[in-house]
């Protein structure tokens, strides 16, 4: 994965999930927003960012970010919708490079 800014990743994820970037940092617990937040945390982690820094950007405790990344790894193995979203986001980010 090439390196992208947190803003680029957040925008690509928000676009794919049909939400606003500000929703990712909100306390909204709707499933689509939570899934987008999991995806942002996972992609930022894959991009080399620490759990603590990701938590600071998203407004969550670093232990929550660890859980989010683990949840996303599971979903990317078994959930077809998540896999589809991930592939679309990666294509979008790749085209930005």
PDB file of N, CA and C in Angstrom, residues 14-60:
ATOM      1  N   UNK A  14     -15.290   7.673   3.522  1.00  0.00           N
ATOM      2  CA  UNK A  14     -16.577   8.360   3.635  1.00  0.00           C
ATOM      3  C   UNK A  14     -17.338   8.301   2.308  1.00  0.00           C
ATOM      4  N   UNK A  15     -16.638   8.497   1.219  1.00  0.00           N
ATOM      5  CA  UNK A  15     -17.263   8.429  -0.105  1.00  0.00           C
ATOM      6  C   UNK A  15     -17.842   7.034  -0.356  1.00  0.00           C
ATOM      7  N   UNK A  16     -17.078   6.002  -0.044  1.00  0.00           N
ATOM      8  CA  UNK A  16     -17.527   4.628  -0.281  1.00  0.00           C
ATOM      9  C   UNK A  16     -18.740   4.275   0.580  1.00  0.00           C
ATOM     10  N   UNK A  17     -18.757   4.730   1.820  1.00  0.00           N
ATOM     11  CA  UNK A  17     -19.857   4.394   2.730  1.00  0.00           C
ATOM     12  C   UNK A  17     -21.028   5.377   2.642  1.00  0.00           C
ATOM     13  N   UNK A  18     -20.865   6.443   1.850  1.00  0.00           N
ATOM     14  CA  UNK A  18     -21.952   7.402   1.680  1.00  0.00           C
ATOM     15  C   UNK A  18     -22.231   8.228   2.914  1.00  0.00           C
ATOM     16  N   UNK A  19     -21.176   8.578   3.647  1.00  0.00           N
ATOM     17  CA  UNK A  19     -21.322   9.395   4.855  1.00  0.00           C
ATOM     18  C   UNK A  19     -20.385  10.595   4.746  1.00  0.00           C
ATOM     19  N   UNK A  20     -20.495  11.514   5.685  1.00  0.00           N
ATOM     20  CA  UNK A  20     -19.591  12.661   5.752  1.00  0.00           C
ATOM     21  C   UNK A  20     -18.339  12.288   6.534  1.00  0.00           C
ATOM     22  N   UNK A  21     -17.232  12.927   6.213  1.00  0.00           N
ATOM     23  CA  UNK A  21     -15.982  12.677   6.939  1.00  0.00           C
ATOM     24  C   UNK A  21     -16.166  12.988   8.419  1.00  0.00           C
ATOM     25  N   UNK A  22     -16.939  14.030   8.723  1.00  0.00           N
ATOM     26  CA  UNK A  22     -17.146  14.403  10.142  1.00  0.00           C
ATOM     27  C   UNK A  22     -17.857  13.304  10.919  1.00  0.00           C
ATOM     28  N   UNK A  23     -18.653  12.470  10.222  1.00  0.00           N
ATOM     29  CA  UNK A  23     -19.330  11.355  10.892  1.00  0.00           C
ATOM     30  C   UNK A  23     -18.323  10.346  11.455  1.00  0.00           C
ATOM     31  N   UNK A  24     -17.206  10.179  10.774  1.00  0.00           N
ATOM     32  CA  UNK A  24     -16.186   9.217  11.213  1.00  0.00           C
ATOM     33  C   UNK A  24     -15.652   9.601  12.586  1.00  0.00           C
ATOM     34  N   UNK A  25     -15.526  10.894  12.838  1.00  0.00           N
ATOM     35  CA  UNK A  25     -15.004  11.373  14.122  1.00  0.00           C
ATOM     36  C   UNK A  25     -16.091  11.613  15.157  1.00  0.00           C
ATOM     37  N   UNK A  26     -17.339  11.380  14.788  1.00  0.00           N
ATOM     38  CA  UNK A  26     -18.444  11.632  15.713  1.00  0.00           C
ATOM     39  C   UNK A  26     -18.641  10.442  16.653  1.00  0.00           C
ATOM     40  N   UNK A  27     -19.577  10.605  17.565  1.00  0.00           N
ATOM     41  CA  UNK A  27     -19.894   9.514  18.496  1.00  0.00           C
ATOM     42  C   UNK A  27     -21.074   8.683  18.002  1.00  0.00           C
ATOM     43  N   UNK A  28     -21.439   8.872  16.751  1.00  0.00           N
ATOM     44  CA  UNK A  28     -22.538   8.116  16.160  1.00  0.00           C
ATOM     45  C   UNK A  28     -22.210   6.621  16.180  1.00  0.00           C
ATOM     46  N   UNK A  29     -23.201   5.817  16.551  1.00  0.00           N
ATOM     47  CA  UNK A  29     -22.979   4.371  16.632  1.00  0.00           C
ATOM     48  C   UNK A  29     -23.736   3.599  15.568  1.00  0.00           C
ATOM     49  N   UNK A  30     -24.272   4.318  14.575  1.00  0.00           N
ATOM     50  CA  UNK A  30     -24.939   3.624  13.470  1.00  0.00           C
ATOM     51  C   UNK A  30     -23.954   2.664  12.818  1.00  0.00           C
ATOM     52  N   UNK A  31     -24.459   1.541  12.350  1.00  0.00           N
ATOM     53  CA  UNK A  31     -23.604   0.482  11.811  1.00  0.00           C
ATOM     54  C   UNK A  31     -22.752   0.971  10.643  1.00  0.00           C
ATOM     55  N   UNK A  32     -23.334   1.751   9.721  1.00  0.00           N
ATOM     56  CA  UNK A  32     -22.558   2.210   8.570  1.00  0.00           C
ATOM     57  C   UNK A  32     -21.428   3.138   9.000  1.00  0.00           C
ATOM     58  N   UNK A  33     -21.682   3.977   9.987  1.00  0.00           N
ATOM     59  CA  UNK A  33     -20.651   4.890  10.488  1.00  0.00           C
ATOM     60  C   UNK A  33     -19.583   4.108  11.248  1.00  0.00           C
ATOM     61  N   UNK A  34     -19.998   3.164  12.074  1.00  0.00           N
ATOM     62  CA  UNK A  34     -19.042   2.345  12.826  1.00  0.00           C
ATOM     63  C   UNK A  34     -18.160   1.538  11.873  1.00  0.00           C
ATOM     64  N   UNK A  35     -18.767   0.947  10.840  1.00  0.00           N
ATOM     65  CA  UNK A  35     -17.976   0.187   9.871  1.00  0.00           C
ATOM     66  C   UNK A  35     -16.967   1.077   9.144  1.00  0.00           C
ATOM     67  N   UNK A  36     -17.410   2.287   8.793  1.00  0.00           N
ATOM     68  CA  UNK A  36     -16.489   3.229   8.144  1.00  0.00           C
ATOM     69  C   UNK A  36     -15.347   3.596   9.087  1.00  0.00           C
ATOM     70  N   UNK A  37     -15.669   3.789  10.361  1.00  0.00           N
ATOM     71  CA  UNK A  37     -14.642   4.110  11.354  1.00  0.00           C
ATOM     72  C   UNK A  37     -13.649   2.956  11.505  1.00  0.00           C
ATOM     73  N   UNK A  38     -14.157   1.709  11.523  1.00  0.00           N
ATOM     74  CA  UNK A  38     -13.278   0.534  11.569  1.00  0.00           C
ATOM     75  C   UNK A  38     -12.332   0.546  10.373  1.00  0.00           C
ATOM     76  N   UNK A  39     -12.893   0.850   9.197  1.00  0.00           N
ATOM     77  CA  UNK A  39     -12.101   0.833   7.967  1.00  0.00           C
ATOM     78  C   UNK A  39     -11.018   1.904   7.997  1.00  0.00           C
ATOM     79  N   UNK A  40     -11.362   3.100   8.444  1.00  0.00           N
ATOM     80  CA  UNK A  40     -10.368   4.177   8.525  1.00  0.00           C
ATOM     81  C   UNK A  40      -9.247   3.774   9.475  1.00  0.00           C
ATOM     82  N   UNK A  41      -9.604   3.267  10.645  1.00  0.00           N
ATOM     83  CA  UNK A  41      -8.591   2.847  11.619  1.00  0.00           C
ATOM     84  C   UNK A  41      -7.690   1.769  11.018  1.00  0.00           C
ATOM     85  N   UNK A  42      -8.279   0.803  10.355  1.00  0.00           N
ATOM     86  CA  UNK A  42      -7.522  -0.296   9.752  1.00  0.00           C
ATOM     87  C   UNK A  42      -6.570   0.218   8.677  1.00  0.00           C
ATOM     88  N   UNK A  43      -7.056   1.088   7.803  1.00  0.00           N
ATOM     89  CA  UNK A  43      -6.215   1.600   6.722  1.00  0.00           C
ATOM     90  C   UNK A  43      -5.101   2.509   7.243  1.00  0.00           C
ATOM     91  N   UNK A  44      -5.407   3.300   8.258  1.00  0.00           N
ATOM     92  CA  UNK A  44      -4.356   4.139   8.854  1.00  0.00           C
ATOM     93  C   UNK A  44      -3.287   3.265   9.498  1.00  0.00           C
ATOM     94  N   UNK A  45      -3.704   2.195  10.148  1.00  0.00           N
ATOM     95  CA  UNK A  45      -2.746   1.272  10.763  1.00  0.00           C
ATOM     96  C   UNK A  45      -1.884   0.610   9.688  1.00  0.00           C
ATOM     97  N   UNK A  46      -2.510   0.179   8.601  1.00  0.00           N
ATOM     98  CA  UNK A  46      -1.753  -0.408   7.481  1.00  0.00           C
ATOM     99  C   UNK A  46      -0.815   0.604   6.854  1.00  0.00           C
ATOM    100  N   UNK A  47      -1.144   1.865   7.013  1.00  0.00           N
ATOM    101  CA  UNK A  47      -0.334   2.946   6.466  1.00  0.00           C
ATOM    102  C   UNK A  47       0.832   3.295   7.397  1.00  0.00           C
ATOM    103  N   UNK A  48       0.934   2.571   8.529  1.00  0.00           N
ATOM    104  CA  UNK A  48       2.078   2.741   9.426  1.00  0.00           C
ATOM    105  C   UNK A  48       1.845   3.633  10.626  1.00  0.00           C
ATOM    106  N   UNK A  49       0.632   4.064  10.846  1.00  0.00           N
ATOM    107  CA  UNK A  49       0.352   4.950  11.962  1.00  0.00           C
ATOM    108  C   UNK A  49       0.148   4.148  13.249  1.00  0.00           C
ATOM    109  N   UNK A  50       0.554   4.709  14.379  1.00  0.00           N
ATOM    110  CA  UNK A  50       0.405   4.023  15.662  1.00  0.00           C
ATOM    111  C   UNK A  50      -1.049   4.048  16.116  1.00  0.00           C
ATOM    112  N   UNK A  51      -1.402   3.084  16.977  1.00  0.00           N
ATOM    113  CA  UNK A  51      -2.759   3.033  17.532  1.00  0.00           C
ATOM    114  C   UNK A  51      -3.085   4.316  18.293  1.00  0.00           C
ATOM    115  N   UNK A  52      -2.124   4.814  19.023  1.00  0.00           N
ATOM    116  CA  UNK A  52      -2.327   6.021  19.818  1.00  0.00           C
ATOM    117  C   UNK A  52      -2.630   7.224  18.920  1.00  0.00           C
ATOM    118  N   UNK A  53      -1.884   7.356  17.854  1.00  0.00           N
ATOM    119  CA  UNK A  53      -2.089   8.475  16.918  1.00  0.00           C
ATOM    120  C   UNK A  53      -3.435   8.343  16.208  1.00  0.00           C
ATOM    121  N   UNK A  54      -3.782   7.138  15.785  1.00  0.00           N
ATOM    122  CA  UNK A  54      -5.075   6.921  15.133  1.00  0.00           C
ATOM    123  C   UNK A  54      -6.204   7.296  16.090  1.00  0.00           C
ATOM    124  N   UNK A  55      -6.073   6.864  17.336  1.00  0.00           N
ATOM    125  CA  UNK A  55      -7.083   7.211  18.335  1.00  0.00           C
ATOM    126  C   UNK A  55      -7.236   8.709  18.498  1.00  0.00           C
ATOM    127  N   UNK A  56      -6.118   9.421  18.468  1.00  0.00           N
ATOM    128  CA  UNK A  56      -6.162  10.876  18.560  1.00  0.00           C
ATOM    129  C   UNK A  56      -6.880  11.512  17.380  1.00  0.00           C
ATOM    130  N   UNK A  57      -6.649  10.968  16.194  1.00  0.00           N
ATOM    131  CA  UNK A  57      -7.294  11.513  14.995  1.00  0.00           C
ATOM    132  C   UNK A  57      -8.791  11.226  14.953  1.00  0.00           C
ATOM    133  N   UNK A  58      -9.168  10.037  15.388  1.00  0.00           N
ATOM    134  CA  UNK A  58     -10.566   9.623  15.305  1.00  0.00           C
ATOM    135  C   UNK A  58     -11.344  10.003  16.558  1.00  0.00           C
ATOM    136  N   UNK A  59     -10.637  10.331  17.623  1.00  0.00           N
ATOM    137  CA  UNK A  59     -11.307  10.698  18.867  1.00  0.00           C
ATOM    138  C   UNK A  59     -11.709   9.503  19.697  1.00  0.00           C
ATOM    139  N   UNK A  60     -10.887   8.459  19.658  1.00  0.00           N
ATOM    140  CA  UNK A  60     -11.148   7.233  20.408  1.00  0.00           C
ATOM    141  C   UNK A  60      -9.892   6.836  21.181  1.00  0.00           C
TER     142      UNK A  60
END
